[in-house]
Amino acid sequence: MDEVIQKVFDTLSKMEMITPVMAIKAIEMKHKLTNGSAGGYTHYGLEEIKLREAAQEQTITAAILQLAVFLPS
């Protein structure tokens, strides 16, 4: 199975253009194989969400720490 996938990848990477029909079929197949576990997001999209959430968490933590300085102990 891995060899077939690698050959498909090699073939696709040499193609000048991927048609919309091919793209839609790939999306549908990925959804079937993963049972929709990614919620429709790509790997890149999920990584981007993780990065943004981490940045947001760091910003909130920094703001709380700055406010903690002004609180009476």
Short mmCIF file of N, CA and C in Angstrom, two decimals:
data_model
loop_
_atom_site.label_atom_id
_atom_site.label_comp_id
_atom_site.label_asym_id
_atom_site.label_seq_id
_atom_site.Cartn_x
_atom_site.Cartn_y
_atom_site.Cartn_z
N MET A 1 0.82 -1.19 0.00
CA MET A 1 0.00 0.00 0.00
C MET A 1 0.87 1.26 0.00
N ASP A 2 1.93 1.27 0.82
CA ASP A 2 2.80 2.43 0.88
C ASP A 2 3.49 2.69 -0.46
N GLU A 3 3.86 1.61 -1.16
CA GLU A 3 4.50 1.78 -2.47
C GLU A 3 3.54 2.41 -3.47
N VAL A 4 2.30 1.99 -3.43
CA VAL A 4 1.29 2.57 -4.33
C VAL A 4 1.12 4.05 -4.04
N ILE A 5 1.00 4.39 -2.77
CA ILE A 5 0.85 5.78 -2.37
C ILE A 5 2.05 6.59 -2.81
N GLN A 6 3.26 6.04 -2.65
CA GLN A 6 4.46 6.76 -3.06
C GLN A 6 4.48 6.98 -4.57
N LYS A 7 4.07 5.98 -5.35
CA LYS A 7 4.03 6.13 -6.80
C LYS A 7 3.01 7.19 -7.21
N VAL A 8 1.87 7.20 -6.54
CA VAL A 8 0.87 8.23 -6.82
C VAL A 8 1.43 9.61 -6.51
N PHE A 9 2.10 9.74 -5.38
CA PHE A 9 2.71 11.02 -5.01
C PHE A 9 3.74 11.44 -6.04
N ASP A 10 4.60 10.50 -6.44
CA ASP A 10 5.62 10.81 -7.45
C ASP A 10 4.98 11.29 -8.75
N THR A 11 3.92 10.61 -9.17
CA THR A 11 3.22 10.98 -10.40
C THR A 11 2.58 12.36 -10.27
N LEU A 12 1.90 12.59 -9.16
CA LEU A 12 1.25 13.88 -8.96
C LEU A 12 2.24 15.03 -8.88
N SER A 13 3.39 14.78 -8.27
CA SER A 13 4.38 15.86 -8.14
C SER A 13 4.99 16.24 -9.48
N LYS A 14 4.92 15.34 -10.47
CA LYS A 14 5.45 15.64 -11.80
C LYS A 14 4.41 16.30 -12.70
N MET A 15 3.16 16.29 -12.29
CA MET A 15 2.10 16.87 -13.11
C MET A 15 2.14 18.39 -13.03
N GLU A 16 1.88 19.02 -14.16
CA GLU A 16 1.84 20.49 -14.22
C GLU A 16 0.62 21.03 -13.47
N MET A 17 -0.50 20.32 -13.60
CA MET A 17 -1.74 20.82 -13.03
C MET A 17 -2.60 19.67 -12.52
N ILE A 18 -3.28 19.91 -11.43
CA ILE A 18 -4.24 18.94 -10.92
C ILE A 18 -5.62 19.53 -11.16
N THR A 19 -6.46 18.77 -11.83
CA THR A 19 -7.79 19.27 -12.18
C THR A 19 -8.67 19.36 -10.93
N PRO A 20 -9.69 20.21 -10.99
CA PRO A 20 -10.62 20.30 -9.85
C PRO A 20 -11.27 18.95 -9.54
N VAL A 21 -11.56 18.16 -10.56
CA VAL A 21 -12.18 16.85 -10.34
C VAL A 21 -11.24 15.96 -9.53
N MET A 22 -9.95 15.95 -9.88
CA MET A 22 -8.97 15.15 -9.14
C MET A 22 -8.87 15.63 -7.70
N ALA A 23 -8.86 16.95 -7.52
CA ALA A 23 -8.76 17.51 -6.16
C ALA A 23 -9.95 17.11 -5.31
N ILE A 24 -11.14 17.20 -5.89
CA ILE A 24 -12.35 16.84 -5.14
C ILE A 24 -12.34 15.35 -4.79
N LYS A 25 -11.93 14.52 -5.74
CA LYS A 25 -11.87 13.09 -5.45
C LYS A 25 -10.87 12.80 -4.33
N ALA A 26 -9.74 13.50 -4.32
CA ALA A 26 -8.74 13.31 -3.26
C ALA A 26 -9.31 13.72 -1.90
N ILE A 27 -10.02 14.83 -1.88
CA ILE A 27 -10.63 15.30 -0.64
C ILE A 27 -11.67 14.29 -0.14
N GLU A 28 -12.49 13.80 -1.05
CA GLU A 28 -13.50 12.81 -0.67
C GLU A 28 -12.86 11.53 -0.15
N MET A 29 -11.79 11.09 -0.81
CA MET A 29 -11.12 9.86 -0.37
C MET A 29 -10.49 10.04 1.01
N LYS A 30 -9.85 11.19 1.22
CA LYS A 30 -9.25 11.44 2.53
C LYS A 30 -10.32 11.44 3.61
N HIS A 31 -11.46 12.05 3.30
CA HIS A 31 -12.55 12.08 4.28
C HIS A 31 -13.04 10.67 4.60
N LYS A 32 -13.14 9.83 3.57
CA LYS A 32 -13.56 8.43 3.78
C LYS A 32 -12.54 7.67 4.62
N LEU A 33 -11.26 7.82 4.27
CA LEU A 33 -10.21 7.06 4.96
C LEU A 33 -10.04 7.49 6.40
N THR A 34 -10.19 8.77 6.67
CA THR A 34 -10.00 9.27 8.04
C THR A 34 -11.31 9.35 8.81
N ASN A 35 -12.39 8.99 8.13
CA ASN A 35 -13.72 9.06 8.74
C ASN A 35 -14.04 10.48 9.22
N GLY A 36 -13.49 11.45 8.51
CA GLY A 36 -13.76 12.85 8.83
C GLY A 36 -13.16 13.32 10.13
N SER A 37 -12.14 12.61 10.63
CA SER A 37 -11.59 12.93 11.95
C SER A 37 -10.94 14.31 12.02
N ALA A 38 -10.53 14.87 10.88
CA ALA A 38 -9.89 16.18 10.89
C ALA A 38 -10.92 17.31 10.78
N GLY A 39 -12.18 16.95 10.72
CA GLY A 39 -13.22 17.97 10.66
C GLY A 39 -13.17 18.81 9.39
N GLY A 40 -12.58 18.28 8.35
CA GLY A 40 -12.48 19.02 7.10
C GLY A 40 -11.25 19.89 6.98
N TYR A 41 -10.44 19.94 8.02
CA TYR A 41 -9.22 20.75 7.98
C TYR A 41 -8.07 19.95 7.40
N THR A 42 -7.15 20.65 6.75
CA THR A 42 -5.92 20.02 6.28
C THR A 42 -4.93 19.96 7.44
N HIS A 43 -3.86 19.21 7.26
CA HIS A 43 -2.81 19.16 8.27
C HIS A 43 -2.26 20.57 8.51
N TYR A 44 -2.05 21.31 7.43
CA TYR A 44 -1.55 22.68 7.55
C TYR A 44 -2.53 23.53 8.35
N GLY A 45 -3.82 23.39 8.06
CA GLY A 45 -4.82 24.17 8.77
C GLY A 45 -4.85 23.87 10.25
N LEU A 46 -4.74 22.60 10.60
CA LEU A 46 -4.72 22.22 12.02
C LEU A 46 -3.48 22.76 12.73
N GLU A 47 -2.34 22.72 12.05
CA GLU A 47 -1.11 23.28 12.64
C GLU A 47 -1.24 24.78 12.85
N GLU A 48 -1.85 25.46 11.89
CA GLU A 48 -2.05 26.91 12.00
C GLU A 48 -2.96 27.24 13.18
N ILE A 49 -4.00 26.46 13.37
CA ILE A 49 -4.90 26.67 14.51
C ILE A 49 -4.14 26.47 15.82
N LYS A 50 -3.31 25.43 15.89
CA LYS A 50 -2.52 25.18 17.10
C LYS A 50 -1.60 26.36 17.40
N LEU A 51 -0.94 26.89 16.37
CA LEU A 51 -0.03 28.02 16.57
C LEU A 51 -0.78 29.25 17.07
N ARG A 52 -1.92 29.52 16.48
CA ARG A 52 -2.70 30.69 16.90
C ARG A 52 -3.21 30.54 18.32
N GLU A 53 -3.65 29.33 18.67
CA GLU A 53 -4.13 29.10 20.04
C GLU A 53 -2.99 29.25 21.05
N ALA A 54 -1.80 28.77 20.70
CA ALA A 54 -0.65 28.91 21.59
C ALA A 54 -0.29 30.38 21.77
N ALA A 55 -0.32 31.15 20.68
CA ALA A 55 -0.01 32.58 20.78
C ALA A 55 -1.04 33.30 21.63
N GLN A 56 -2.30 32.94 21.46
CA GLN A 56 -3.37 33.55 22.25
C GLN A 56 -3.19 33.21 23.74
N GLU A 57 -2.85 31.97 24.03
CA GLU A 57 -2.63 31.55 25.41
C GLU A 57 -1.45 32.31 26.03
N GLN A 58 -0.38 32.49 25.26
CA GLN A 58 0.78 33.23 25.78
C GLN A 58 0.42 34.68 26.05
N THR A 59 -0.38 35.28 25.18
CA THR A 59 -0.79 36.68 25.36
C THR A 59 -1.64 36.83 26.61
N ILE A 60 -2.57 35.93 26.81
CA ILE A 60 -3.44 35.98 27.99
C ILE A 60 -2.61 35.77 29.26
N THR A 61 -1.70 34.81 29.23
CA THR A 61 -0.84 34.55 30.39
C THR A 61 0.00 35.77 30.73
N ALA A 62 0.57 36.40 29.72
CA ALA A 62 1.39 37.60 29.95
C ALA A 62 0.54 38.72 30.55
N ALA A 63 -0.69 38.89 30.07
CA ALA A 63 -1.56 39.94 30.60
C ALA A 63 -1.92 39.65 32.06
N ILE A 64 -2.21 38.41 32.37
CA ILE A 64 -2.55 38.04 33.76
C ILE A 64 -1.35 38.27 34.68
N LEU A 65 -0.16 37.91 34.22
CA LEU A 65 1.03 38.12 35.04
C LEU A 65 1.30 39.60 35.28
N GLN A 66 1.03 40.43 34.28
CA GLN A 66 1.21 41.88 34.46
C GLN A 66 0.20 42.42 35.46
N LEU A 67 -1.03 41.93 35.41
CA LEU A 67 -2.05 42.37 36.36
C LEU A 67 -1.76 41.88 37.77
N ALA A 68 -1.15 40.72 37.89
CA ALA A 68 -0.86 40.14 39.20
C ALA A 68 0.11 41.02 39.99
N VAL A 69 0.92 41.77 39.31
CA VAL A 69 1.87 42.66 39.97
C VAL A 69 1.13 43.73 40.76
N PHE A 70 -0.01 44.16 40.28
CA PHE A 70 -0.75 45.26 40.91
C PHE A 70 -1.71 44.78 42.01
N LEU A 71 -1.88 43.48 42.16
CA LEU A 71 -2.79 42.99 43.18
C LEU A 71 -2.11 42.97 44.56
N PRO A 72 -2.84 43.33 45.58
CA PRO A 72 -2.26 43.27 46.93
C PRO A 72 -2.05 41.81 47.34
N SER A 73 -0.98 41.56 48.08
CA SER A 73 -0.72 40.18 48.49
C SER A 73 -1.29 39.86 49.82
#
